[in-house]
Short mmCIF file of C-alpha atoms in Angstrom, two decimals:
data_model
loop_
_atom_site.label_atom_id
_atom_site.label_comp_id
_atom_site.label_asym_id
_atom_site.label_seq_id
_atom_site.Cartn_x
_atom_site.Cartn_y
_atom_site.Cartn_z
CA MET A 1 -51.96 70.97 -56.98
CA LYS A 2 -55.67 70.67 -57.73
CA LYS A 3 -55.11 71.88 -61.31
CA THR A 4 -52.44 69.17 -61.93
CA THR A 5 -54.75 66.48 -60.54
CA ARG A 6 -57.61 67.73 -62.73
CA ILE A 7 -55.39 67.69 -65.88
CA LYS A 8 -54.24 64.15 -65.05
CA SER A 9 -57.87 63.09 -64.60
CA LEU A 10 -58.85 64.60 -67.94
CA LEU A 11 -55.91 62.91 -69.68
CA ALA A 12 -56.79 59.58 -68.09
CA ALA A 13 -60.42 59.98 -69.20
CA ALA A 14 -59.32 60.82 -72.75
CA LEU A 15 -57.00 57.83 -72.88
CA PHE A 16 -59.78 55.59 -71.54
CA ALA A 17 -62.25 56.95 -74.10
CA PHE A 18 -59.89 56.29 -77.01
CA GLY A 19 -58.52 53.04 -75.62
CA GLY A 20 -61.32 50.96 -77.12
CA GLN A 21 -60.91 52.41 -80.60
CA ALA A 22 -58.57 50.93 -83.17
CA MET A 23 -55.62 53.09 -84.05
CA ALA A 24 -54.82 53.54 -87.72
CA LEU A 25 -51.69 53.68 -89.81
CA GLU A 26 -51.65 55.94 -92.86
CA VAL A 27 -50.12 54.49 -96.02
CA GLY A 28 -50.11 56.82 -99.01
CA GLY A 29 -53.16 58.64 -97.66
CA VAL A 30 -55.03 55.38 -96.93
CA HIS A 31 -55.85 54.53 -93.31
CA LEU A 32 -55.33 50.92 -92.22
CA ASP A 33 -56.45 49.80 -88.76
CA ASP A 34 -53.69 48.65 -86.42
CA ASN A 35 -55.97 45.94 -85.01
CA LEU A 36 -59.06 44.06 -86.12
CA GLN A 37 -61.13 40.99 -85.29
CA LEU A 38 -61.39 38.02 -87.64
CA ALA A 39 -63.18 34.79 -86.71
CA SER A 40 -63.50 36.14 -83.14
CA LYS A 41 -59.70 36.47 -82.86
CA PRO A 42 -57.69 39.68 -82.57
CA LEU A 43 -55.25 40.41 -85.39
CA LYS A 44 -52.46 43.00 -85.50
CA LEU A 45 -51.16 44.89 -88.50
CA ASN A 46 -47.89 43.09 -89.18
CA GLY A 47 -46.84 45.54 -91.86
CA ALA A 48 -48.16 47.78 -94.60
CA GLY A 49 -47.03 49.59 -97.69
CA LEU A 50 -47.81 50.69 -101.22
CA ARG A 51 -47.82 48.57 -104.37
CA VAL A 52 -46.25 50.77 -107.02
CA LYS A 53 -46.02 49.84 -110.70
CA ALA A 54 -43.79 52.08 -112.79
CA ILE A 55 -44.59 55.42 -111.15
CA PHE A 56 -48.23 54.68 -110.32
CA LYS A 57 -49.63 53.83 -106.89
CA VAL A 58 -51.82 50.77 -107.45
CA TYR A 59 -52.97 49.94 -103.92
CA ALA A 60 -52.17 50.24 -100.23
CA MET A 61 -51.76 46.85 -98.58
CA GLY A 62 -51.78 45.58 -95.03
CA LEU A 63 -50.94 42.13 -93.68
CA TYR A 64 -52.68 41.12 -90.44
CA LEU A 65 -51.54 38.27 -88.20
CA PRO A 66 -52.30 37.13 -84.63
CA GLU A 67 -48.84 38.32 -83.61
CA LYS A 68 -45.97 40.14 -85.31
CA LYS A 69 -43.70 38.08 -87.57
CA THR A 70 -40.59 39.33 -89.39
CA THR A 71 -39.58 36.39 -91.60
CA VAL A 72 -41.37 34.77 -94.52
CA ALA A 73 -41.14 31.33 -92.88
CA ASP A 74 -42.73 32.63 -89.66
CA VAL A 75 -45.55 34.38 -91.55
CA LEU A 76 -46.35 31.25 -93.56
CA ALA A 77 -46.32 29.10 -90.39
CA ALA A 78 -48.38 31.53 -88.29
CA PRO A 79 -51.31 29.76 -86.62
CA GLY A 80 -54.79 31.21 -86.55
CA PRO A 81 -56.61 33.56 -88.90
CA ARG A 82 -54.82 35.99 -91.20
CA ARG A 83 -55.85 38.84 -93.48
CA ILE A 84 -54.48 40.59 -96.54
CA ALA A 85 -56.22 43.94 -97.11
CA LEU A 86 -55.86 45.88 -100.35
CA VAL A 87 -57.25 49.40 -100.76
CA MET A 88 -57.24 50.38 -104.41
CA MET A 89 -55.61 53.68 -105.33
CA ARG A 90 -56.52 53.48 -109.02
CA ASP A 91 -58.95 51.61 -111.26
CA ILE A 92 -57.81 48.25 -112.61
CA SER A 93 -59.67 45.79 -114.83
CA SER A 94 -60.42 42.31 -113.54
CA ASP A 95 -58.32 40.92 -116.43
CA ASP A 96 -55.28 42.95 -115.40
CA PHE A 97 -55.72 42.11 -111.73
CA GLY A 98 -56.24 38.42 -112.51
CA GLN A 99 -53.15 38.33 -114.75
CA SER A 100 -51.05 40.00 -112.03
CA PHE A 101 -52.38 37.51 -109.49
CA MET A 102 -51.57 34.51 -111.71
CA SER A 103 -48.13 35.88 -112.58
CA GLY A 104 -47.32 36.39 -108.87
CA LEU A 105 -48.58 32.90 -108.03
CA ASN A 106 -46.54 31.29 -110.84
CA ASN A 107 -43.38 33.24 -109.98
CA ASN A 108 -43.43 32.16 -106.33
CA SER A 109 -44.72 28.58 -106.39
CA ASP A 110 -42.91 25.50 -107.64
CA LYS A 111 -44.51 22.92 -109.95
CA GLY A 112 -45.59 20.66 -107.08
CA GLU A 113 -47.25 23.53 -105.21
CA LYS A 114 -49.04 24.71 -108.36
CA THR A 115 -50.35 21.19 -109.03
CA LYS A 116 -51.63 20.85 -105.45
CA ILE A 117 -53.56 24.14 -105.59
CA LEU A 118 -54.69 23.99 -109.24
CA ASN A 119 -58.44 23.60 -108.53
CA GLN A 120 -58.43 26.44 -106.01
CA THR A 121 -56.46 28.63 -108.40
CA MET A 122 -59.07 27.99 -111.09
CA GLN A 123 -61.83 28.97 -108.62
CA PHE A 124 -60.03 32.25 -108.00
CA GLY A 125 -59.78 32.83 -111.75
CA GLU A 126 -63.56 32.43 -111.94
CA MET A 127 -63.93 34.95 -109.12
CA PHE A 128 -62.00 37.58 -111.09
CA ALA A 129 -64.30 36.91 -114.05
CA GLN A 130 -67.35 37.69 -111.83
CA ILE A 131 -66.27 41.27 -111.14
CA PRO A 132 -65.85 43.91 -113.85
CA GLY A 133 -62.80 45.35 -112.13
CA LEU A 134 -61.58 47.16 -109.07
CA LYS A 135 -62.20 50.89 -108.65
CA LYS A 136 -60.23 53.48 -106.73
CA GLY A 137 -61.31 53.22 -103.08
CA ASP A 138 -62.43 49.58 -103.30
CA VAL A 139 -61.31 47.35 -100.43
CA LEU A 140 -60.42 43.74 -101.22
CA THR A 141 -59.71 41.41 -98.31
CA VAL A 142 -58.34 37.88 -98.55
CA ASP A 143 -58.76 36.01 -95.28
CA TRP A 144 -57.52 32.68 -93.98
CA ILE A 145 -59.98 31.27 -91.44
CA PRO A 146 -58.89 27.96 -89.85
CA GLY A 147 -61.48 25.24 -90.33
CA GLN A 148 -63.05 27.12 -93.24
CA GLY A 149 -60.40 28.29 -95.70
CA THR A 150 -59.52 31.27 -97.87
CA GLN A 151 -62.34 33.77 -98.28
CA CYS A 152 -62.43 37.01 -100.29
CA GLN A 153 -64.58 40.06 -99.80
CA LEU A 154 -64.92 43.13 -101.98
CA ASN A 155 -66.17 46.14 -100.03
CA GLY A 156 -67.44 43.79 -97.31
CA LYS A 157 -69.35 41.48 -99.68
CA LYS A 158 -68.17 37.88 -100.15
CA ILE A 159 -66.98 37.06 -103.65
CA GLY A 160 -66.00 33.68 -105.03
CA GLU A 161 -65.95 30.32 -103.32
CA THR A 162 -64.07 29.40 -100.14
CA ALA A 163 -60.78 27.62 -100.92
CA PRO A 164 -60.05 25.05 -98.17
CA ASP A 165 -56.27 24.50 -98.40
CA LEU A 166 -53.79 26.51 -96.29
CA ALA A 167 -51.19 25.88 -99.02
CA PHE A 168 -53.33 28.01 -101.34
CA TYR A 169 -53.47 30.91 -98.88
CA ASN A 170 -49.70 30.70 -98.40
CA ALA A 171 -49.24 30.72 -102.18
CA ILE A 172 -51.28 33.94 -102.27
CA LEU A 173 -49.13 35.46 -99.50
CA LYS A 174 -45.99 34.59 -101.45
CA ILE A 175 -47.17 36.85 -104.30
CA TRP A 176 -46.00 39.70 -102.05
CA ILE A 177 -43.51 38.07 -99.65
CA GLY A 178 -42.07 35.24 -101.76
CA ASP A 179 -38.66 35.04 -103.45
CA LYS A 180 -39.95 37.00 -106.48
CA PRO A 181 -42.41 39.45 -104.92
CA ALA A 182 -44.76 41.59 -106.99
CA ASP A 183 -43.04 44.66 -105.51
CA THR A 184 -39.59 44.34 -103.94
CA ALA A 185 -40.07 47.54 -101.92
CA LEU A 186 -43.39 46.33 -100.48
CA LYS A 187 -42.14 42.96 -99.19
CA PRO A 188 -40.01 44.30 -96.30
CA LYS A 189 -42.83 46.66 -95.30
CA LEU A 190 -45.25 43.74 -94.95
CA LEU A 191 -42.65 41.95 -92.84
CA GLY A 192 -42.69 44.87 -90.43
CA GLU A 193 -39.66 46.89 -91.52
CA ALA A 194 -39.94 50.40 -90.13
CA GLY A 195 -39.69 53.48 -92.32
#
């Protein structure tokens, strides 16, 4: 009886000790935290997967929201802060990354949307020109912070200017979850599909 009580106590202590730590999900060998804080708000990993081009793994990606959402409309309407996290799995030039970004934006935004976000899109183009490229292991985050806007960080260091319009952040999200996503296998993973 005493041994069972002692084992239960040890298990409870272990659970308590690990309870404050963020759990992680492994995607293609890359660990993504299940939870994080952004603008003093807790975010949950909505979904994650790999961006594959031809046969090459380009990056692991996670989408973080205040609460789980499974439809594109719900993700785009989600209140509060949001994060896209990309962990590079190969080197890519800033030109190639910028072209992929612009292609994804153009494929998933109509003419009116593109006109509305033109200045912010140009700012992002300038940001890509500031960096020589992305290296394997680099972490790029694109955050939406209410009251501030869209902010990017590369390996924890802010890059580019803050873009104030939520429509711009949603246009970025649609690169991966829009009608013509960059990777059709990645979209359902970001929307929380298991497997």
